[in-house]
Short mmCIF file of C-alpha atoms in Angstrom, two decimals:
data_model
loop_
_atom_site.label_atom_id
_atom_site.label_comp_id
_atom_site.label_asym_id
_atom_site.label_seq_id
_atom_site.Cartn_x
_atom_site.Cartn_y
_atom_site.Cartn_z
CA MET K 1 33.22 -31.65 -5.40
CA GLY K 2 32.09 -31.44 -1.29
CA ALA K 3 33.62 -28.11 1.54
CA HIS K 4 34.78 -28.98 4.90
CA PRO K 5 33.70 -26.27 7.16
CA SER K 6 36.34 -23.81 7.82
CA PRO K 7 37.95 -23.25 10.40
CA ARG K 8 36.48 -20.91 12.15
CA SER K 9 37.46 -16.64 12.34
CA PRO K 10 40.05 -15.69 14.81
CA GLY K 11 37.97 -13.97 18.30
CA ALA K 12 34.87 -15.49 17.01
CA GLY K 13 34.66 -16.92 20.65
CA GLY K 14 33.94 -13.26 22.29
CA THR K 15 36.79 -10.71 20.92
CA PRO K 16 35.71 -8.36 18.03
CA THR K 17 37.93 -9.44 16.19
CA GLY K 18 37.77 -11.85 13.30
CA VAL K 19 37.20 -8.96 9.84
CA PRO K 20 38.80 -10.96 6.93
CA THR K 21 41.48 -9.05 5.78
CA ALA K 22 42.38 -11.56 2.68
CA GLY K 23 41.65 -11.72 -0.68
CA ASP K 24 39.86 -8.13 -2.29
CA PRO K 25 36.41 -7.19 -0.60
CA GLY K 26 35.28 -6.49 -4.37
CA SER K 27 35.41 -9.73 -6.52
CA GLY K 28 34.59 -12.74 -6.07
CA PRO K 29 37.30 -15.56 -5.11
CA ALA K 30 38.80 -17.05 -8.63
CA GLY K 31 37.02 -20.76 -9.75
CA GLY K 32 33.38 -19.55 -9.83
CA LEU K 33 33.04 -19.95 -5.68
CA SER K 34 32.98 -18.02 -3.31
CA GLN K 35 34.19 -17.30 -0.20
CA ASP K 36 32.28 -19.50 1.83
CA GLY K 37 33.00 -22.98 -0.98
CA LEU K 38 29.19 -22.34 -2.87
CA GLN K 39 29.02 -21.89 -5.71
CA ALA K 40 28.78 -18.09 -7.44
CA GLY K 41 26.16 -18.44 -9.43
CA LEU K 42 24.24 -15.49 -9.02
CA LYS K 43 24.10 -12.82 -11.99
CA ASN K 44 23.89 -8.96 -11.47
CA ARG K 45 19.63 -8.77 -12.62
CA HIS K 46 19.08 -12.04 -10.38
CA LEU K 47 20.83 -9.75 -7.34
CA SER K 48 19.33 -6.87 -8.61
CA MET K 49 15.39 -8.55 -8.84
CA ILE K 50 15.92 -9.96 -5.13
CA ALA K 51 16.90 -6.78 -4.03
CA ILE K 52 14.18 -5.10 -5.02
CA GLY K 53 11.98 -7.36 -4.34
CA GLY K 54 12.67 -8.68 -1.50
CA VAL K 55 11.25 -6.12 0.38
CA ILE K 56 7.66 -7.21 -1.42
CA GLY K 57 5.98 -10.07 0.52
CA ALA K 58 2.61 -11.28 0.05
CA GLY K 59 2.46 -9.58 3.41
CA LEU K 60 1.92 -6.21 1.90
CA PHE K 61 -1.19 -7.67 -0.02
CA VAL K 62 -3.41 -9.82 2.07
CA GLY K 63 -1.81 -8.07 5.69
CA SER K 64 -2.01 -4.73 4.71
CA GLY K 65 -5.74 -4.79 5.09
CA ALA K 66 -6.26 -6.08 9.12
CA GLY K 67 -3.13 -2.76 9.71
CA ILE K 68 -5.00 -0.52 7.64
CA SER K 69 -8.15 -1.73 10.18
CA ALA K 70 -5.95 -0.52 13.16
CA ALA K 71 -4.95 2.72 12.23
CA GLY K 72 -7.24 4.19 9.66
CA PRO K 73 -5.14 6.86 7.24
CA GLY K 74 -2.00 7.18 10.05
CA ILE K 75 -0.81 2.78 9.29
CA LEU K 76 1.39 5.77 6.42
CA LEU K 77 2.48 6.61 9.99
CA SER K 78 3.45 3.04 11.07
CA TYR K 79 4.66 1.63 7.63
CA ALA K 80 6.73 4.74 7.52
CA LEU K 81 7.68 4.51 10.61
CA THR K 82 8.51 0.61 10.38
CA GLY K 83 10.37 1.32 6.93
CA LEU K 84 12.76 4.31 8.30
CA LEU K 85 14.12 1.00 11.09
CA VAL K 86 14.07 -0.99 8.36
CA VAL K 87 16.38 1.37 5.84
CA LEU K 88 18.67 1.86 8.70
CA VAL K 89 18.66 -1.81 10.36
CA MET K 90 19.69 -2.65 6.26
CA ARG K 91 22.42 1.19 6.21
CA MET K 92 24.12 -1.18 9.36
CA LEU K 93 23.90 -4.99 7.68
CA GLY K 94 25.22 -3.77 4.50
CA GLU K 95 28.31 -1.43 5.95
CA MET K 96 29.34 -5.15 7.62
CA ALA K 97 28.42 -7.53 4.87
CA ALA K 98 30.25 -4.91 2.14
CA ALA K 99 33.19 -5.48 4.11
CA SER K 100 33.16 -9.09 4.75
CA PRO K 101 30.15 -10.85 2.86
CA ALA K 102 29.22 -14.04 4.06
CA SER K 103 27.08 -16.31 3.47
CA GLY K 104 25.01 -16.36 7.17
CA SER K 105 25.01 -12.29 7.36
CA PHE K 106 24.38 -10.99 10.42
CA SER K 107 24.85 -14.78 12.39
CA ALA K 108 28.94 -14.60 11.13
CA TYR K 109 28.75 -10.97 11.75
CA ALA K 110 27.23 -11.64 15.61
CA ASP K 111 29.34 -14.69 16.09
CA ARG K 112 32.55 -12.71 15.69
CA ALA K 113 31.61 -9.29 17.86
CA LEU K 114 29.45 -10.33 19.97
CA GLY K 115 30.56 -13.35 20.61
CA ARG K 116 30.09 -17.44 19.15
CA TRP K 117 26.42 -18.44 21.95
CA ALA K 118 24.73 -14.73 20.44
CA GLY K 119 25.78 -15.93 16.66
CA PHE K 120 24.50 -19.12 17.14
CA THR K 121 21.20 -17.88 18.87
CA ILE K 122 20.13 -15.53 16.48
CA GLY K 123 21.31 -18.21 13.41
CA TRP K 124 19.63 -20.66 14.67
CA LEU K 125 16.30 -18.72 15.29
CA TYR K 126 16.34 -17.24 11.91
CA TRP K 127 16.15 -20.45 10.21
CA PHE K 128 13.58 -21.50 12.67
CA PHE K 129 11.24 -18.80 11.19
CA TRP K 130 12.40 -19.75 7.54
CA SER K 131 11.36 -22.99 7.71
CA VAL K 132 7.97 -22.16 9.59
CA VAL K 133 7.67 -19.38 6.59
CA LEU K 134 7.50 -22.17 4.40
CA ALA K 135 4.60 -24.33 5.71
CA VAL K 136 2.73 -20.34 5.68
CA GLU K 137 3.73 -20.15 2.48
CA ALA K 138 3.23 -23.44 1.04
CA THR K 139 0.05 -23.71 3.03
CA ALA K 140 -1.66 -20.72 0.91
CA ALA K 141 -0.24 -21.27 -2.43
CA GLY K 142 -2.58 -24.30 -1.90
CA ALA K 143 -4.99 -22.08 -0.63
CA ILE K 144 -5.29 -21.16 -4.35
CA LEU K 145 -4.87 -22.94 -6.11
CA THR K 146 -7.43 -25.32 -4.93
CA GLY K 147 -9.80 -22.75 -5.68
CA TRP K 148 -8.84 -22.89 -9.25
CA VAL K 149 -8.75 -26.16 -9.73
CA PRO K 150 -10.51 -27.57 -7.01
CA ALA K 151 -10.83 -31.49 -7.39
CA VAL K 152 -7.44 -31.93 -5.75
CA PRO K 153 -7.16 -31.14 -2.29
CA GLN K 154 -5.11 -28.82 -1.00
CA TRP K 155 -2.37 -30.95 1.12
CA ALA K 156 -1.49 -31.89 -2.86
CA TRP K 157 -0.88 -28.20 -4.08
CA ALA K 158 1.16 -27.47 -1.03
CA LEU K 159 2.84 -30.63 -1.84
CA LEU K 160 3.68 -29.88 -5.41
CA VAL K 161 5.12 -25.93 -5.13
CA MET K 162 6.97 -27.90 -2.33
CA ILE K 163 8.97 -30.53 -4.15
CA VAL K 164 8.95 -27.99 -7.32
CA LEU K 165 10.71 -25.39 -4.95
CA THR K 166 12.45 -27.54 -2.91
CA GLY K 167 13.60 -28.79 -7.13
CA THR K 168 14.96 -25.87 -8.19
CA ASN K 169 17.30 -25.07 -5.63
CA LEU K 170 19.07 -28.34 -5.20
CA VAL K 171 19.81 -27.71 -8.39
CA SER K 172 21.96 -24.83 -8.56
CA VAL K 173 21.19 -21.74 -7.10
CA GLY K 174 21.05 -20.04 -10.14
CA SER K 175 18.16 -21.91 -10.65
CA PHE K 176 17.20 -20.47 -7.33
CA GLY K 177 17.70 -16.83 -8.80
CA GLU K 178 16.53 -16.76 -12.38
CA PHE K 179 12.71 -18.23 -10.66
CA GLU K 180 13.20 -15.38 -8.07
CA PHE K 181 13.33 -12.97 -10.77
CA TRP K 182 10.84 -13.77 -12.84
CA PHE K 183 8.11 -14.22 -9.45
CA ALA K 184 10.38 -10.99 -8.06
CA GLY K 185 9.81 -9.25 -11.75
CA ILE K 186 5.52 -10.08 -11.41
CA LYS K 187 5.08 -8.18 -7.77
CA VAL K 188 7.39 -5.48 -9.12
CA VAL K 189 5.23 -4.71 -12.53
CA ALA K 190 1.48 -5.09 -10.30
CA ILE K 191 2.65 -2.39 -7.62
CA VAL K 192 4.02 0.10 -10.03
CA VAL K 193 0.72 -0.35 -12.57
CA PHE K 194 -1.37 -0.73 -9.29
CA ILE K 195 -0.08 2.65 -7.99
CA VAL K 196 -0.08 4.07 -11.42
CA VAL K 197 -3.55 3.31 -12.26
CA GLY K 198 -4.76 4.57 -8.50
CA ALA K 199 -2.54 7.84 -8.67
CA LEU K 200 -4.26 8.62 -11.85
CA ALA K 201 -8.38 7.66 -10.45
CA ILE K 202 -6.67 9.49 -7.53
CA PHE K 203 -7.11 12.42 -9.37
CA GLY K 204 -10.18 12.00 -11.60
CA LEU K 205 -8.67 10.46 -15.01
CA PRO K 206 -8.93 7.83 -16.74
CA PRO K 207 -9.84 4.83 -14.89
CA GLY K 208 -11.86 6.93 -12.54
CA ASP K 209 -15.18 8.89 -12.89
CA HIS K 210 -14.35 11.62 -10.51
CA ALA K 211 -11.59 13.05 -8.43
CA ALA K 212 -11.33 10.72 -5.19
CA GLY K 213 -9.16 14.17 -3.13
CA MET K 214 -8.22 13.74 0.35
CA SER K 215 -11.39 13.59 1.75
CA ASN K 216 -10.86 10.16 2.79
CA LEU K 217 -7.67 10.85 4.42
CA THR K 218 -9.00 13.01 6.93
CA GLY K 219 -13.10 11.93 6.85
CA HIS K 220 -14.07 9.28 9.00
CA GLY K 221 -13.19 10.10 12.27
CA GLY K 222 -10.01 12.20 10.89
CA PHE K 223 -6.18 10.48 9.75
CA LEU K 224 -6.19 9.34 13.57
CA PRO K 225 -9.76 7.48 14.04
CA HIS K 226 -8.35 5.28 16.82
CA GLY K 227 -5.63 8.16 18.72
CA PRO K 228 -1.99 8.33 17.69
CA GLY K 229 -1.87 4.51 19.52
CA ALA K 230 -2.58 3.09 16.96
CA ILE K 231 0.30 4.41 15.11
CA LEU K 232 2.42 1.40 17.55
CA SER K 233 -1.01 -0.95 17.18
CA GLY K 234 -0.41 -0.67 13.22
CA MET K 235 3.93 -0.66 13.11
CA LEU K 236 3.00 -4.18 15.64
CA LEU K 237 1.32 -5.60 12.85
CA VAL K 238 3.48 -4.91 9.75
CA VAL K 239 6.36 -4.76 11.04
CA PHE K 240 6.81 -8.15 9.34
CA SER K 241 6.00 -7.76 6.47
CA PHE K 242 9.43 -6.40 6.41
CA MET K 243 11.47 -9.61 7.33
CA GLY K 244 13.45 -10.61 3.74
CA SER K 245 15.02 -7.12 3.19
CA GLU K 246 18.38 -8.31 4.77
CA ILE K 247 18.36 -11.48 1.63
CA VAL K 248 19.99 -9.77 -0.53
CA THR K 249 23.15 -9.50 2.00
CA LEU K 250 23.30 -13.79 2.42
CA ALA K 251 22.36 -13.66 -1.95
CA ALA K 252 24.99 -11.13 -2.53
CA GLY K 253 27.93 -14.16 -1.31
CA GLU K 254 27.17 -16.55 -4.36
CA SER K 255 27.58 -13.52 -6.63
CA PRO K 256 31.01 -12.55 -8.59
CA ASN K 257 31.29 -8.91 -6.79
CA PRO K 258 29.04 -9.33 -3.65
CA VAL K 259 30.60 -6.10 -2.61
CA GLN K 260 28.65 -3.79 -4.99
CA ALA K 261 25.83 -5.43 -5.16
CA VAL K 262 25.43 -5.17 -1.19
CA ARG K 263 26.62 -1.59 -1.70
CA LYS K 264 23.68 -1.77 -4.88
CA ALA K 265 20.80 -3.23 -2.34
CA VAL K 266 21.23 -0.96 0.87
CA ASN K 267 21.59 2.19 -1.96
CA SER K 268 18.26 1.62 -3.15
CA VAL K 269 15.98 0.23 0.08
CA ILE K 270 14.40 4.39 0.82
CA TRP K 271 13.11 4.04 -2.31
CA ARG K 272 12.26 0.34 -2.83
CA ILE K 273 10.32 0.92 0.46
CA ALA K 274 9.00 4.25 -0.15
CA LEU K 275 7.44 3.06 -3.51
CA PHE K 276 6.88 -0.43 -3.19
CA TYR K 277 5.01 0.37 0.90
CA ILE K 278 3.95 3.63 1.41
CA GLY K 279 3.00 4.04 -1.71
CA SER K 280 0.67 1.02 -1.76
CA ILE K 281 -1.08 1.68 0.55
CA ALA K 282 -1.12 5.59 0.05
CA VAL K 283 -3.16 5.17 -3.17
CA ILE K 284 -5.47 2.66 -0.73
CA VAL K 285 -6.27 4.66 1.53
CA THR K 286 -6.94 7.25 -0.25
CA LEU K 287 -9.49 6.37 -2.23
CA LEU K 288 -11.53 4.04 -0.52
CA PRO K 289 -12.32 5.14 3.68
CA TRP K 290 -10.30 3.08 5.82
CA ASN K 291 -13.05 1.92 7.91
CA ASP K 292 -14.66 -0.07 4.59
CA ARG K 293 -15.31 -4.13 4.70
CA ALA K 294 -13.96 -4.50 1.62
CA VAL K 295 -10.85 -2.84 2.55
CA ALA K 296 -10.10 -5.01 5.49
CA LYS K 297 -10.63 -7.81 3.55
CA SER K 298 -8.39 -7.84 0.62
CA PRO K 299 -7.23 -4.43 -0.04
CA TYR K 300 -6.03 -4.10 -3.76
CA VAL K 301 -9.08 -6.06 -4.61
CA ALA K 302 -11.30 -3.44 -2.99
CA VAL K 303 -9.28 -0.16 -5.21
CA LEU K 304 -9.61 -2.30 -8.66
CA GLN K 305 -13.11 -3.25 -8.23
CA SER K 306 -14.00 0.05 -7.26
CA LEU K 307 -12.54 1.29 -10.31
CA ASP K 308 -14.36 -1.97 -12.57
CA ILE K 309 -10.90 -3.53 -13.48
CA PRO K 310 -12.48 -6.46 -14.84
CA TYR K 311 -11.83 -9.57 -13.06
CA ALA K 312 -9.91 -7.62 -9.87
CA GLY K 313 -10.32 -10.31 -8.09
CA THR K 314 -8.05 -13.05 -10.63
CA VAL K 315 -5.48 -10.75 -10.91
CA MET K 316 -4.99 -10.29 -7.72
CA ASP K 317 -5.04 -13.47 -6.80
CA VAL K 318 -2.52 -14.62 -9.62
CA VAL K 319 -0.71 -11.78 -8.37
CA VAL K 320 -0.91 -12.59 -4.37
CA LEU K 321 -0.21 -16.12 -5.94
CA THR K 322 3.18 -14.71 -7.42
CA ALA K 323 3.94 -13.37 -4.12
CA VAL K 324 3.53 -16.37 -1.74
CA LEU K 325 5.68 -18.34 -4.46
CA SER K 326 8.37 -15.72 -4.25
CA CYS K 327 8.56 -16.11 -0.59
CA LEU K 328 9.22 -19.57 -0.23
CA ASN K 329 12.01 -19.70 -2.86
CA SER K 330 13.64 -17.20 -0.72
CA GLY K 331 12.48 -18.99 2.17
CA LEU K 332 14.18 -22.10 1.73
CA TYR K 333 17.42 -20.87 -0.41
CA THR K 334 17.28 -18.57 3.46
CA ALA K 335 16.99 -21.20 5.86
CA SER K 336 18.98 -23.04 3.66
CA ARG K 337 22.08 -21.04 3.84
CA MET K 338 21.56 -20.06 7.25
CA ALA K 339 21.89 -23.76 8.31
CA PHE K 340 25.08 -24.09 5.76
CA SER K 341 26.83 -20.59 7.29
CA LEU K 342 25.66 -22.24 11.20
CA GLY K 343 26.82 -25.61 9.59
CA GLN K 344 30.60 -24.05 8.97
CA ARG K 345 30.32 -22.91 11.99
CA GLY K 346 30.57 -25.81 14.06
CA ASP K 347 26.71 -24.94 14.79
CA ALA K 348 24.83 -27.13 13.28
CA PRO K 349 25.71 -30.83 11.44
CA LYS K 350 29.33 -30.80 9.52
CA SER K 351 26.82 -32.76 6.57
CA PHE K 352 25.25 -29.50 6.54
CA ALA K 353 28.39 -27.64 5.37
CA THR K 354 28.68 -30.11 1.91
CA VAL K 355 27.65 -28.65 -1.39
CA ASN K 356 26.55 -31.40 -4.31
CA LYS K 357 28.43 -31.18 -7.72
CA GLY K 358 26.31 -28.19 -8.37
CA GLY K 359 28.20 -25.38 -5.70
CA VAL K 360 24.92 -25.94 -3.44
CA PRO K 361 24.18 -27.10 -0.01
CA ALA K 362 21.95 -29.66 -0.73
CA VAL K 363 22.51 -31.33 3.39
CA ALA K 364 21.08 -27.47 4.37
CA ILE K 365 17.84 -27.47 1.87
CA TRP K 366 16.78 -30.94 3.01
CA ALA K 367 16.95 -30.20 6.63
CA SER K 368 15.41 -27.33 6.42
CA VAL K 369 12.87 -28.36 3.73
CA ALA K 370 12.26 -31.79 6.16
CA PHE K 371 11.14 -28.99 8.84
CA GLY K 372 8.83 -27.14 6.81
CA PHE K 373 7.21 -30.01 5.69
CA ILE K 374 6.26 -30.91 8.84
CA ALA K 375 5.34 -27.68 10.32
CA THR K 376 3.25 -28.05 6.75
CA ILE K 377 1.29 -30.97 8.12
CA PHE K 378 0.91 -28.69 11.46
CA SER K 379 -1.57 -27.10 9.28
CA TYR K 380 -3.49 -29.36 8.85
CA THR K 381 -3.55 -31.20 11.94
CA SER K 382 -2.74 -29.77 15.14
CA LYS K 383 -3.86 -25.54 12.80
CA ASP K 384 -5.06 -24.16 16.16
CA THR K 385 -3.63 -25.76 18.52
CA ILE K 386 0.84 -26.47 18.13
CA PHE K 387 0.96 -25.12 14.10
CA GLN K 388 0.01 -21.95 16.26
CA PHE K 389 2.43 -22.19 18.78
CA LEU K 390 5.03 -22.55 16.29
CA LEU K 391 3.30 -19.37 14.63
CA ASN K 392 3.27 -17.60 17.69
CA SER K 393 7.34 -18.05 19.24
CA SER K 394 8.87 -17.06 16.10
CA GLY K 395 6.67 -14.66 15.41
CA ALA K 396 9.06 -11.28 17.06
CA VAL K 397 12.53 -13.28 15.38
CA ALA K 398 12.11 -10.56 13.36
CA LEU K 399 13.10 -7.50 16.45
CA PHE K 400 15.76 -10.12 17.39
CA VAL K 401 17.85 -9.42 14.04
CA TRP K 402 17.88 -6.30 14.35
CA LEU K 403 18.62 -5.86 17.10
CA VAL K 404 21.31 -8.07 17.20
CA ILE K 405 22.57 -6.27 13.93
CA CYS K 406 22.79 -2.99 15.65
CA PHE K 407 25.01 -4.34 18.80
CA SER K 408 27.11 -6.20 16.43
CA GLN K 409 27.13 -2.98 13.77
CA LEU K 410 28.87 -1.17 17.31
CA ARG K 411 31.51 -3.85 17.44
CA MET K 412 32.39 -5.32 14.21
CA ARG K 413 32.69 -0.37 13.53
CA ARG K 414 35.49 -0.12 15.72
CA THR K 415 37.44 -3.47 14.89
CA LEU K 416 37.23 -2.55 11.35
CA GLU K 417 38.33 1.26 11.40
CA ARG K 418 40.93 0.10 13.53
CA GLU K 419 43.14 -2.87 11.80
CA THR K 420 40.79 -2.76 7.44
CA PRO K 421 39.72 0.81 7.70
CA GLU K 422 39.78 0.62 3.81
CA ARG K 423 36.55 -2.37 3.95
CA LEU K 424 34.22 0.48 4.48
CA THR K 425 32.87 0.83 1.60
CA VAL K 426 29.55 1.89 2.88
CA ARG K 427 28.98 2.65 6.65
CA MET K 428 26.26 3.44 9.37
CA TRP K 429 24.50 7.17 9.48
CA LEU K 430 25.59 8.91 12.09
CA TYR K 431 27.21 6.68 14.46
CA PRO K 432 27.08 5.76 16.82
CA TRP K 433 24.91 8.16 17.50
CA LEU K 434 22.18 6.93 14.72
CA THR K 435 22.44 3.16 16.13
CA TYR K 436 21.96 3.72 19.17
CA ALA K 437 19.08 5.48 18.30
CA THR K 438 17.84 2.57 16.69
CA ILE K 439 18.55 0.71 18.94
CA GLY K 440 16.34 2.35 21.36
CA LEU K 441 13.14 1.95 18.60
CA ILE K 442 13.30 -1.01 18.52
CA VAL K 443 13.19 -1.88 22.02
CA PHE K 444 10.12 -0.08 22.99
CA VAL K 445 8.49 -1.54 19.71
CA VAL K 446 9.44 -5.00 22.04
CA GLY K 447 7.74 -3.96 24.56
CA TYR K 448 5.20 -2.56 23.62
CA MET K 449 4.29 -6.21 21.77
CA PHE K 450 4.50 -6.97 26.17
CA TYR K 451 1.96 -4.10 26.65
CA ASP K 452 -0.63 -4.46 23.80
CA PRO K 453 -2.87 -7.55 24.55
CA ASP K 454 -2.59 -8.91 20.72
CA GLY K 455 1.01 -8.74 20.66
CA ARG K 456 1.57 -10.10 24.13
CA GLU K 457 1.98 -14.05 23.98
CA GLN K 458 3.34 -12.84 20.25
CA MET K 459 6.75 -11.53 22.07
CA VAL K 460 6.41 -14.14 25.32
CA LEU K 461 6.87 -17.16 23.40
CA SER K 462 9.34 -15.87 21.59
CA VAL K 463 11.48 -15.03 24.21
CA VAL K 464 10.73 -18.71 25.06
CA ALA K 465 11.65 -19.81 21.90
CA ALA K 466 14.81 -17.86 22.08
CA VAL K 467 16.24 -18.58 25.89
CA VAL K 468 15.67 -21.96 25.57
CA VAL K 469 18.34 -21.88 21.65
CA LEU K 470 19.92 -19.64 23.97
CA ALA K 471 20.36 -22.35 26.67
CA VAL K 472 21.31 -24.79 24.12
CA GLY K 473 24.48 -22.46 22.27
CA LEU K 474 25.96 -21.94 26.18
CA ILE K 475 26.25 -25.71 26.51
CA LEU K 476 27.30 -25.88 23.76
CA ASP K 477 29.63 -23.28 23.46
CA ARG K 478 31.47 -24.42 27.71
CA ARG K 479 31.76 -28.66 26.28
CA ARG K 480 33.74 -27.01 23.52
CA PRO K 481 36.52 -25.64 24.75
CA ARG K 482 36.53 -29.13 27.42
CA GLU K 483 36.16 -31.37 24.15
CA ARG K 484 39.66 -29.89 21.98
CA ALA K 485 41.18 -30.52 24.75
CA ALA K 486 40.68 -34.15 24.96
CA ASP K 487 41.28 -33.97 21.40
CA GLU K 488 45.00 -32.18 22.00
CA SER K 489 45.63 -34.95 24.38
CA ALA K 490 44.37 -37.78 22.37
CA ALA K 491 46.82 -35.52 19.70
CA LYS K 492 49.50 -35.94 21.51
CA VAL K 493 49.12 -39.67 23.03
CA ALA K 494 48.61 -41.36 19.26
CA GLU K 495 52.10 -38.98 18.51
CA ARG K 496 54.29 -40.61 21.06
CA ALA K 497 52.52 -43.81 20.34
#
């Protein structure tokens, strides 16, 4: 079956209207199709695990060492502040997604609330971000697998995992959901076991020999060995590891009950961040000195080795590989659904908005994979030039996405309260003041990135990328009224003939 681009919502060109009112938002459309024409093949257990595992990326296992080195035990405050930011943004996104589930999620809401230029810009930036992530994760997976089987070159492993996960995404959304269910399940079990084992060791129970106590939190220069400013530096290092929390709002549109799925995911985001991020990092900085070289290199492996857990390195390699494959799988899904939504709204080629017999947007998937393949090639041939440019120019997209979500929620909330208040089944707390406070915190982080030497290049290049995409969007938006007028004129001529 094929799906053609649907007509744009009224008011999408800038008027804060266009919130769909037809149909029951609490249940999926008849025939097993979502409102966007995609196959509603994700089960509740798929969505539950996507929501839980979405906040656990490979960056937590690998990148957390850099944050600990930068901020010491104070990295806990960096994670707590960033986690609070994510909770607030997810609440706003959940409010809009529960009222109007859409495959384009925040891009579609920006289109309706702020204008077509906003939906176009943030949609393409988000697609760009996840397409680059495909290359990052494929390269990381190749490195781990080559360590196990050196006879196979790293590029071959990277190619293989890309092909396999592309195949699963092309078959059906159910195959994506099944793979992600097991990938996320392994990550969740690994983190929970790590926290339990670490907590036992902190209190002197097996597998630890003696109670670690709180000495590592206050010793070695104190809780903030580099001063309070290190908390912000730590935020810059950890903020991007939270990217992925929003995936469940895209995936919910392909489930039988999207509103319930969104509500459940939004309500659980607080304990997910508190447990998986803050809980596991607290175990690390409590058990080991923050300035231990092993912690900087691989914090989770360092903890397990300190407790004499056999094969700690191999165990963590398996967990990290699972996290990498999960991120690659989710990244391909997310990029393709954003491309599909852009195609539906006329902001990408119309072919992006078609689906195959399995009810998945095959053209959008292939387009995303193609860019991912090109970026992967650059990761081997031009690692320090072109690939580094791609990484830096997509690095701050998370902050841009969060800002757009905030501004969209400000306008859509007023529209929903006026036109369809019954759809406000999830509400942002203390609206609008907490939304304003969130915007202020994000703007502060953006400003600090310009000030911080390590974050400046990434922010500058990301802003340049955003300006280029915005300019393209504005140019296309100005051409569309002329094109519509020409089409209408041609139609009238044809009628007279």
